[in-house]
Each structure stands twice: as C-alpha cells, then as structure tokens.
Coordinates of N, CA, C and O in Angstrom, one line a residue:
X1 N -32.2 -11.3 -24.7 CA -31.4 -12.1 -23.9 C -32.2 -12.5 -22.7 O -32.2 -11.6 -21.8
X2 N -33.0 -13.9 -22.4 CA -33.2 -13.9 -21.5 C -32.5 -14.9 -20.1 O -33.1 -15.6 -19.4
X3 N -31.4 -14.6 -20.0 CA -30.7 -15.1 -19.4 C -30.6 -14.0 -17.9 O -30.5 -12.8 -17.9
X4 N -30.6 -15.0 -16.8 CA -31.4 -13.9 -15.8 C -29.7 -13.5 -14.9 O -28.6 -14.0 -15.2
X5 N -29.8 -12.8 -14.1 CA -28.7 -12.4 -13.3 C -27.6 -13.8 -12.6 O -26.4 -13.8 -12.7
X6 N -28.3 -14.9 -12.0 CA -28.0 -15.9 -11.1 C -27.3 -16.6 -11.8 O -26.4 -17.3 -11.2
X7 N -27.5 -16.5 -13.5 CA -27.2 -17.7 -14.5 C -25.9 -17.3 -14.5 O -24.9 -17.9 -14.2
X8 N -26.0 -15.3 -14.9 CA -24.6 -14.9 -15.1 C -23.6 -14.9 -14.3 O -22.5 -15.0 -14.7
X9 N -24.1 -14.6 -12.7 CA -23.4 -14.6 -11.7 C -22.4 -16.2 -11.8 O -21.2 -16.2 -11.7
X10 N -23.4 -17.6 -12.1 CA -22.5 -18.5 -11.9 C -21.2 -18.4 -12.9 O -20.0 -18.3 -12.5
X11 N -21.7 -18.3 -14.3 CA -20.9 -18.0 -15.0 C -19.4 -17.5 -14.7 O -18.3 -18.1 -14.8
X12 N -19.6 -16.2 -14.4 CA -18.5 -16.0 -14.2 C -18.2 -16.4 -12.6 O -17.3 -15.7 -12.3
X13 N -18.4 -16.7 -12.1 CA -17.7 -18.0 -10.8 C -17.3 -18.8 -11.8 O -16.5 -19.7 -11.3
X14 N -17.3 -19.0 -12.6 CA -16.6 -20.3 -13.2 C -15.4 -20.0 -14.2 O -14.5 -20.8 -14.3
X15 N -15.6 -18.7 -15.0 CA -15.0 -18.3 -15.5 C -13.1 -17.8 -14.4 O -12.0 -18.2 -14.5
X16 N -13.8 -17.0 -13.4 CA -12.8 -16.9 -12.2 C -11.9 -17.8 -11.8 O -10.7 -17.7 -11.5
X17 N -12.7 -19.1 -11.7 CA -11.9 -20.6 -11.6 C -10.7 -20.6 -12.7 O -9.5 -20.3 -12.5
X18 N -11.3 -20.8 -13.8 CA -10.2 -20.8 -15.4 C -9.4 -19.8 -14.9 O -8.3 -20.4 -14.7
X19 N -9.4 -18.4 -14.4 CA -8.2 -17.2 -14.0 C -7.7 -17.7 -13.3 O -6.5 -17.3 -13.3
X20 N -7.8 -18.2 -12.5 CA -7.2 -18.9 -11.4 C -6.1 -19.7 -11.2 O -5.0 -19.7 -10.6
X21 N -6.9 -20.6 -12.2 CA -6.0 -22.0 -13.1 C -4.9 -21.4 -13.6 O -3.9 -21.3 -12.8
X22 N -4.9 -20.8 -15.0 CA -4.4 -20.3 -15.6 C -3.3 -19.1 -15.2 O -2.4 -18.9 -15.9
X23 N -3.6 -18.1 -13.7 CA -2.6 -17.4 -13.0 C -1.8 -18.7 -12.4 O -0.6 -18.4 -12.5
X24 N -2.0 -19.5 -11.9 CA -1.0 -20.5 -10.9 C -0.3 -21.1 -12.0 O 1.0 -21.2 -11.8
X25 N -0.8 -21.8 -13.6 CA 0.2 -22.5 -14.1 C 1.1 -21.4 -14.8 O 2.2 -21.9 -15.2
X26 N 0.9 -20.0 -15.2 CA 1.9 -18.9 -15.2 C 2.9 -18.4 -14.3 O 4.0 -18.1 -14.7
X27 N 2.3 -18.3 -13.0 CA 3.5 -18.6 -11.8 C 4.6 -19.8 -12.1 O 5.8 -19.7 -12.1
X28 N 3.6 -21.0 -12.2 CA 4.9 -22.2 -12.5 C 5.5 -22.4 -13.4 O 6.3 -23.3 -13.5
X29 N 5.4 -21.3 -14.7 CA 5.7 -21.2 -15.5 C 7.0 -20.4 -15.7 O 8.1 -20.8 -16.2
X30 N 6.6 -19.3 -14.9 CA 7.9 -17.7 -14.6 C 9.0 -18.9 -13.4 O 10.2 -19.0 -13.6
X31 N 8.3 -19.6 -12.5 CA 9.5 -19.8 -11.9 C 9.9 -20.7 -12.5 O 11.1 -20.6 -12.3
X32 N 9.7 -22.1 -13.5 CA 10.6 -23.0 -14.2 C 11.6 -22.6 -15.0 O 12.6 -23.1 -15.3
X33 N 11.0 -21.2 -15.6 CA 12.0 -20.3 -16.8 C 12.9 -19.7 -16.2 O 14.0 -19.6 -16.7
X34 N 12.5 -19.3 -15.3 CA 13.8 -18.2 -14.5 C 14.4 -19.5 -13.8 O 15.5 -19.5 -14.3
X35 N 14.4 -20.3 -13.1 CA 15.1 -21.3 -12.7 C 16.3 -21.9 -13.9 O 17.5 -21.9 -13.7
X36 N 15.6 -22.5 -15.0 CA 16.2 -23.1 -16.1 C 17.1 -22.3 -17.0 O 18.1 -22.8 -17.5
X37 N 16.7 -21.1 -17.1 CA 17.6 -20.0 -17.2 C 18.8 -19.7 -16.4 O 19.9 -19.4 -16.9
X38 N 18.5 -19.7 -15.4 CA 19.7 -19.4 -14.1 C 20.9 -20.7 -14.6 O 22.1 -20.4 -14.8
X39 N 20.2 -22.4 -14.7 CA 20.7 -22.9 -14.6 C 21.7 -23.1 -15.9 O 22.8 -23.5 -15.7
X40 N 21.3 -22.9 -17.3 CA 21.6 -22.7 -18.2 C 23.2 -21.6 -18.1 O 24.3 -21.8 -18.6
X41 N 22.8 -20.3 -17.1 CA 23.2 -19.7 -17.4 C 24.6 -19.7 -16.6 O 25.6 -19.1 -17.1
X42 N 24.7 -20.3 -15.7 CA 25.8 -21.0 -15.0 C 26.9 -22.1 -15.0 O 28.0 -22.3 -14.5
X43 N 25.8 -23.0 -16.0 CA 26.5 -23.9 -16.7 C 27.1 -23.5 -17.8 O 28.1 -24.1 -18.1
X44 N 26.9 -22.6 -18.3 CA 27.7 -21.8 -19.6 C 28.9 -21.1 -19.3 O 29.9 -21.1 -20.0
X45 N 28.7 -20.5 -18.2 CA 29.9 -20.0 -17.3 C 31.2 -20.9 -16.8 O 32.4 -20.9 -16.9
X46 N 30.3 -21.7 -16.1 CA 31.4 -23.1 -15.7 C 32.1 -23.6 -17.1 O 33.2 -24.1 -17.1
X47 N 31.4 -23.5 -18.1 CA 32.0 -24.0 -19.2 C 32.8 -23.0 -19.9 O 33.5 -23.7 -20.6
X48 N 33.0 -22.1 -20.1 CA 33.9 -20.7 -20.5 C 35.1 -21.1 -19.5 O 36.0 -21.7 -20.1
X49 N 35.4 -20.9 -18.5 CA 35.9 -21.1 -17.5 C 36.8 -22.3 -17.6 O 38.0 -22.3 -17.8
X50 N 36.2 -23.2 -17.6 CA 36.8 -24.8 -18.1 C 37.6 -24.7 -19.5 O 38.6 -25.3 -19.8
X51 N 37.1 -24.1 -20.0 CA 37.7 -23.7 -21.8 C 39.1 -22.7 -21.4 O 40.1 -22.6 -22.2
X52 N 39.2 -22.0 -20.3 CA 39.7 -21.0 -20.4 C 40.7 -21.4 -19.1 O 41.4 -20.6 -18.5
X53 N 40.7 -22.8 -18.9 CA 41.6 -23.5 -17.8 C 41.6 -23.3 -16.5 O 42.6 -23.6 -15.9
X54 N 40.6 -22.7 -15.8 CA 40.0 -22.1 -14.8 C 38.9 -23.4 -14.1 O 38.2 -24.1 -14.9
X55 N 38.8 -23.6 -12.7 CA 38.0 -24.5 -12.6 C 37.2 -24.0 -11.5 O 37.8 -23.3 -10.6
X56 N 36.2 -24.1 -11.3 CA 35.1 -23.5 -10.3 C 35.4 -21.9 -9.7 O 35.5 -21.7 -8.5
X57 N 35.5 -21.4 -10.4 CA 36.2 -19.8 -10.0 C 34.9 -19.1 -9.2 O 34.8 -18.4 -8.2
X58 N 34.1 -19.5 -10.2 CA 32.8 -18.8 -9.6 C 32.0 -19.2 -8.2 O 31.2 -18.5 -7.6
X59 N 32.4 -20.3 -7.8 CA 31.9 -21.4 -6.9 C 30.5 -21.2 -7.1 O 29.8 -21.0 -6.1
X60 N 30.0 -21.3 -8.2 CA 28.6 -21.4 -8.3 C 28.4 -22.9 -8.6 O 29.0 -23.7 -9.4
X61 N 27.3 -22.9 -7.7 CA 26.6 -24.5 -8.0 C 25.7 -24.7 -9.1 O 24.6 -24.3 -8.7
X62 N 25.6 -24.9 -10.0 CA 24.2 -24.4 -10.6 C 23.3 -24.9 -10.4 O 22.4 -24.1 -10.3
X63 N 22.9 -26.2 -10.1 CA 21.5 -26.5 -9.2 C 21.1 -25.3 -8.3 O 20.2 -24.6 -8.7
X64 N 21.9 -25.2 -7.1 CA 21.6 -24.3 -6.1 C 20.9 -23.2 -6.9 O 19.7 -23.0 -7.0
X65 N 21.9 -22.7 -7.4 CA 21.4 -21.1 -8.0 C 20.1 -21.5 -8.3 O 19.2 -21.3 -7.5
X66 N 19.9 -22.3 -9.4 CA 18.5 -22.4 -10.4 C 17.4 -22.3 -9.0 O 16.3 -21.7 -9.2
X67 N 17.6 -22.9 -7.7 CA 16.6 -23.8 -7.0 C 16.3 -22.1 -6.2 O 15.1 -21.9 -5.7
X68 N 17.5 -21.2 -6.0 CA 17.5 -20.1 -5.6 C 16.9 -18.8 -5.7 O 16.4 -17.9 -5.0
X69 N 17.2 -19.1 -6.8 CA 16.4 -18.3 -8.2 C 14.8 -18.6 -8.1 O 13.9 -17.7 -7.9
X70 N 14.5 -19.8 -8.2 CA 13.6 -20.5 -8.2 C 12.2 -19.7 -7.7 O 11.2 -19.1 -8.1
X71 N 13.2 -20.1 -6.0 CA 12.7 -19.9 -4.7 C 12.2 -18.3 -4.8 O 11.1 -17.8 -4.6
X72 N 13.3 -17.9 -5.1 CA 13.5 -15.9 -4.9 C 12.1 -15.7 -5.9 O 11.1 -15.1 -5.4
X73 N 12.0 -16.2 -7.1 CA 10.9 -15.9 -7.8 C 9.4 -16.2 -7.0 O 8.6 -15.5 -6.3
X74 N 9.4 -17.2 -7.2 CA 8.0 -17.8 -5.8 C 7.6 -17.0 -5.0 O 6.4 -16.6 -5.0
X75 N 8.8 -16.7 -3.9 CA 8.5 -16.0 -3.0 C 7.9 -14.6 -3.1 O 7.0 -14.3 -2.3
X76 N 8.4 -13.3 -4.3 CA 8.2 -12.2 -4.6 C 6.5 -12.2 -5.4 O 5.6 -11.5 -5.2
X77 N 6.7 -13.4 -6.5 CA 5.1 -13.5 -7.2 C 4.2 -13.9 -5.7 O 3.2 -13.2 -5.5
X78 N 4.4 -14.8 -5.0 CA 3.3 -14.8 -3.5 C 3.1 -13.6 -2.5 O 2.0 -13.4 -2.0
X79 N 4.2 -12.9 -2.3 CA 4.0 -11.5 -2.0 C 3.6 -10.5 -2.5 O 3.4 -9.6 -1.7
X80 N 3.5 -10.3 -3.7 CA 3.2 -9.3 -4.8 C 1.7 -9.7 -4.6 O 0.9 -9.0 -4.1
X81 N 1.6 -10.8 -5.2 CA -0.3 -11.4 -5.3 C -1.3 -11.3 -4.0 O -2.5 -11.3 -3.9
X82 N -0.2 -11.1 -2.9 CA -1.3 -11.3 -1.3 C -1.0 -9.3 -0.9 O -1.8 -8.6 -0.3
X83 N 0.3 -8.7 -1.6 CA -0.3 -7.4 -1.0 C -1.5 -6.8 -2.3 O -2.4 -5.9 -1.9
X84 N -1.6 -7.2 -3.5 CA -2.9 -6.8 -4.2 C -3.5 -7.4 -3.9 O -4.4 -7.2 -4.7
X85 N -4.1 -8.3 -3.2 CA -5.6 -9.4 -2.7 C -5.7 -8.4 -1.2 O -6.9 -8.1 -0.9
X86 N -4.8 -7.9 -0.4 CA -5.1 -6.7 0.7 C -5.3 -5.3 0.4 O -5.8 -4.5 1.2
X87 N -4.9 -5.0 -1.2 CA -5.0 -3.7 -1.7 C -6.6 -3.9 -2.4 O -7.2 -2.9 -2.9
X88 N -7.2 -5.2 -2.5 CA -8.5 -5.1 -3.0 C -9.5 -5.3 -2.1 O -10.6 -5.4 -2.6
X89 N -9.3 -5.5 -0.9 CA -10.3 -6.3 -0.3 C -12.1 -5.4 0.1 O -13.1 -5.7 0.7
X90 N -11.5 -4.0 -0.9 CA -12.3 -2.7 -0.3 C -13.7 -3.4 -1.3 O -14.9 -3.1 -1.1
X91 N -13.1 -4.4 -2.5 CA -14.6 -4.4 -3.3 C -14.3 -3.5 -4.6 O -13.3 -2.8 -5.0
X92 N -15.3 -3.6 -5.0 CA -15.6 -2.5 -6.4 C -15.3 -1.1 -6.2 O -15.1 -0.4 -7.2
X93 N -15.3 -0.6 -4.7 CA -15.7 0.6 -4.7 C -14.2 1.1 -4.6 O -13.9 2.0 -5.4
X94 N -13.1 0.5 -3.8 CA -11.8 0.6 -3.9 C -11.2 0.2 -5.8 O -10.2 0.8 -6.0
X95 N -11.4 -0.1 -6.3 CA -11.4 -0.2 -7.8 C -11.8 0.9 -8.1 O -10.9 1.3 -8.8
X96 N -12.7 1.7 -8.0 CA -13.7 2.6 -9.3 C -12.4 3.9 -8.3 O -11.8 4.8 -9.0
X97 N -12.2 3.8 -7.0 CA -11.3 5.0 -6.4 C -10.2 5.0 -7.0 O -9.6 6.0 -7.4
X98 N -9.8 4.2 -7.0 CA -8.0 4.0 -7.8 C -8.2 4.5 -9.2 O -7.5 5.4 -9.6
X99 N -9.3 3.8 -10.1 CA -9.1 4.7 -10.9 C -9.7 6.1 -11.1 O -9.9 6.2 -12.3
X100 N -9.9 6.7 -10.6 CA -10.6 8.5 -10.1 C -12.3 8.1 -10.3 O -12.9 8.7 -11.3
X101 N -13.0 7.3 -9.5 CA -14.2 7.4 -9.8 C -15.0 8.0 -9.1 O -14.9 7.5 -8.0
X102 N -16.0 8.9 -9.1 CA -16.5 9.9 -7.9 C -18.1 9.4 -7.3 O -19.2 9.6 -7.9
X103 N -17.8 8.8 -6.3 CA -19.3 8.4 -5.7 C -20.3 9.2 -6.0 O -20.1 10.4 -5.7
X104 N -21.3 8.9 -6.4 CA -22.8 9.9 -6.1 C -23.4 9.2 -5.3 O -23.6 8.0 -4.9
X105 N -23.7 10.4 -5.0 CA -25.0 10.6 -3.5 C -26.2 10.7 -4.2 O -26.2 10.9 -5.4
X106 N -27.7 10.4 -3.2 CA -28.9 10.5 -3.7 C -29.3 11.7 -3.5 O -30.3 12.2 -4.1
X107 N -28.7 12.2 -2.7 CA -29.1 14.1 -3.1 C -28.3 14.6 -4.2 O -28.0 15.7 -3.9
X108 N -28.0 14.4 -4.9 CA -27.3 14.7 -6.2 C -29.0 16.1 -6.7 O -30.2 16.2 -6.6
X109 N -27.7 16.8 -7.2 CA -28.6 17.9 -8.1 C -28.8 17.8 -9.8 O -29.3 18.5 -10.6
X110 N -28.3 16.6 -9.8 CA -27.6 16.8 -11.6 C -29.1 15.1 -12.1 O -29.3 14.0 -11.7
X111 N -29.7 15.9 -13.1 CA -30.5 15.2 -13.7 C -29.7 13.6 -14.1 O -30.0 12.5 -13.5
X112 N -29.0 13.6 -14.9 CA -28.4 12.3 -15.4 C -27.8 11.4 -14.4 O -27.7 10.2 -14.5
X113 N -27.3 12.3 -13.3 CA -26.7 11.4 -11.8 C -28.0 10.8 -11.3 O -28.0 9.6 -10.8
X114 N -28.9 11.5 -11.5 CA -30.0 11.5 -10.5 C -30.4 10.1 -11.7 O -30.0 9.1 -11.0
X115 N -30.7 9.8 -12.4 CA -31.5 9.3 -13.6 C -30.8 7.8 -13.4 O -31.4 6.7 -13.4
X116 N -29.3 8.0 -13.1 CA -28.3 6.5 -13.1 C -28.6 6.3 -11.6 O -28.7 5.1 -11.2
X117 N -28.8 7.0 -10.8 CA -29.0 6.1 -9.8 C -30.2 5.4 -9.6 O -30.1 4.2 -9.1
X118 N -31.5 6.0 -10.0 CA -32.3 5.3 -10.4 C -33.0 3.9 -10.9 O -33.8 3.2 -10.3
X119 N -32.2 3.7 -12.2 CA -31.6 2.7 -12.9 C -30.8 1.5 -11.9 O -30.9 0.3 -11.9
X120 N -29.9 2.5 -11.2 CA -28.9 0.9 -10.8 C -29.8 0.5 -9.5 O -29.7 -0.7 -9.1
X121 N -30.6 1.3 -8.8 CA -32.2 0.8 -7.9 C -32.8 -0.2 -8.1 O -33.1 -1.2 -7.5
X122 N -33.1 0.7 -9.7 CA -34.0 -0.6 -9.6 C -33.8 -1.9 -10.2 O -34.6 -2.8 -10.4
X123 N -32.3 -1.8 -10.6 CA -32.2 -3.2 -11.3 C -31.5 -3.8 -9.7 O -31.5 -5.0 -9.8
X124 N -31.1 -3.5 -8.8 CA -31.3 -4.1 -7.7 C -32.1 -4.8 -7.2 O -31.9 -5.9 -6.8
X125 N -33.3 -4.1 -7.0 CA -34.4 -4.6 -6.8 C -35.1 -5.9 -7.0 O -35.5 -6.9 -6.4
X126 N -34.8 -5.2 -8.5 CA -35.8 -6.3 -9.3 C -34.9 -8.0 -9.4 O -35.3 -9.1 -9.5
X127 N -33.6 -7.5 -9.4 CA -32.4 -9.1 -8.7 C -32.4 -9.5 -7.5 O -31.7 -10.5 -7.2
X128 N -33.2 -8.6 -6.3 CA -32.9 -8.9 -4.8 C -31.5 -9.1 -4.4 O -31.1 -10.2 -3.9
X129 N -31.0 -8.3 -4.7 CA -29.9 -7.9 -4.3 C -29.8 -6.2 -3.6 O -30.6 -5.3 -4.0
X130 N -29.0 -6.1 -2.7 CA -28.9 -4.6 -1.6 C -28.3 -3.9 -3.4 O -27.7 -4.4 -4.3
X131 N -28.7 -2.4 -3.1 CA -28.3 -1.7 -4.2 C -26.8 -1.5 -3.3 O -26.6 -1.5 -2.1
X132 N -26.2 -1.2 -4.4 CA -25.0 -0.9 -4.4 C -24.2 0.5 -4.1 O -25.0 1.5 -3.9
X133 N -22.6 1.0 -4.1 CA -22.6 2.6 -4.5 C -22.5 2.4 -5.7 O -22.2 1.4 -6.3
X134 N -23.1 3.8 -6.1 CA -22.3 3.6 -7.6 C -21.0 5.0 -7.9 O -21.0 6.2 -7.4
X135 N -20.2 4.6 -8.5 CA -18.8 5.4 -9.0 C -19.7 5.8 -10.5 O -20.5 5.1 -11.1
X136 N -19.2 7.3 -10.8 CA -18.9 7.8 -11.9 C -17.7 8.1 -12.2 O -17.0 8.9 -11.5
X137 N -17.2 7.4 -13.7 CA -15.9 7.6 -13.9 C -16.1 7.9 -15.1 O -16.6 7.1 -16.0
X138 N -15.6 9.6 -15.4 CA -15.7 10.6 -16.0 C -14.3 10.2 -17.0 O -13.3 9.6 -16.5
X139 N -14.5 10.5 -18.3 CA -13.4 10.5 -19.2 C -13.6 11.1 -20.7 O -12.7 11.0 -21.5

C-alpha cells in the first residue's frame, strides 16, 4: 500500500464531512417523525372525541403540539450533541480513558510496552508529526 499518511488524513476529513451530513439529516429526520407523529396522534384523539360527541376536550391544538414536540426534540438532540463535543474535547487520550486505557510511560519496565512505544516514535517521525501518548487497552 503505497498510499502515504497525508493522502489518508484527507480521506478521512472527507469521510467526517459525509458523518456530518448524514448526523444533521437524522436529526431532521427524528424531529419530522416525532413531530408528524405528535400530530397524527392528536388528530386521532380529536377525532375519537368527535365520534364520541365531545368537542375539543383535550384543548389540544395539533399543530402546536407537533411544532412543540418538534421544538422539545431539537432542543434536547442540540444539547445532548454539544455536552459530548465538551465531553470530547480532551482528544484521543480522553477516549482510550473512558474506555479503561492505561497510558505508558517511557520508563516502562515491560519489554512489549517498551517495543510499542518505539514503533508509534518512529512512525511519528518518519510522518513529521509530534509523537503522541499512547493508551494500552487491555482485553
């Protein structure tokens, strides 16, 4: 494979884009459903009600609701997405911690620690890129 680090880096910059896309038109997705739903599900009510000689009992609007609903959804997926974009901002290394990953050190005693860090050196290096920490995540 001679395809060098920079090629792959754009790569996935672009790939990220597509996640991107594709998380926002799923947002617009969850709130048109839960909206259309809401409204569906109000209008069915109003209509039981009407059947059952009863006239606005519920005082539900159903636009409102749907637009409410709507709204309530939006707001919770925009809050949910910005406290994980604050719960990530640590990088990879907050990642490899959440899932139990245990930093090594370069004074490490242990042959195979010592051997991987080695390795992720010098493939730093050799990309001009700052080496990194690295996590071991034991399983």
């Amino acid at each position: 494979m001679s395809t060098n680090f920079f090629e792959r880096q754009d790569t996935a910059h672009r790939h990220t884009g597509r996640l991107v896309l594709l998380f926002c038109l799923a947002v617009i997705a969850i709130v048109g459903g839960s909206s259309l739903v809401t409204y569906l599900a109000v209008d069915y009510v109003e209509s039981q009600n009407v059947a059952h000689g009863y006239h606005n009992v519920s005082g539900l609007n159903k636009t409102a609701a749907a637009l409410y609903v709507g709204i309530g959804s939006a707001v919770l997926i925009v809050l949910g997405t910005l406290f994980k974009i604050a719960q990530l901002t640590g990088g990879g290394s907050v990642i490899a911690e959440q899932l139990g990953g245990r930093l090594l050190h370069h004074n490490t005693s242990k042959g195979s620690e010592q051997q991987l860090l080695n390795v992720v050196e010098e493939m730093a290096l050799a990309s001009g890129v700052p080496v990194p920490p690295v996590y071991l995540l034991e399983g």
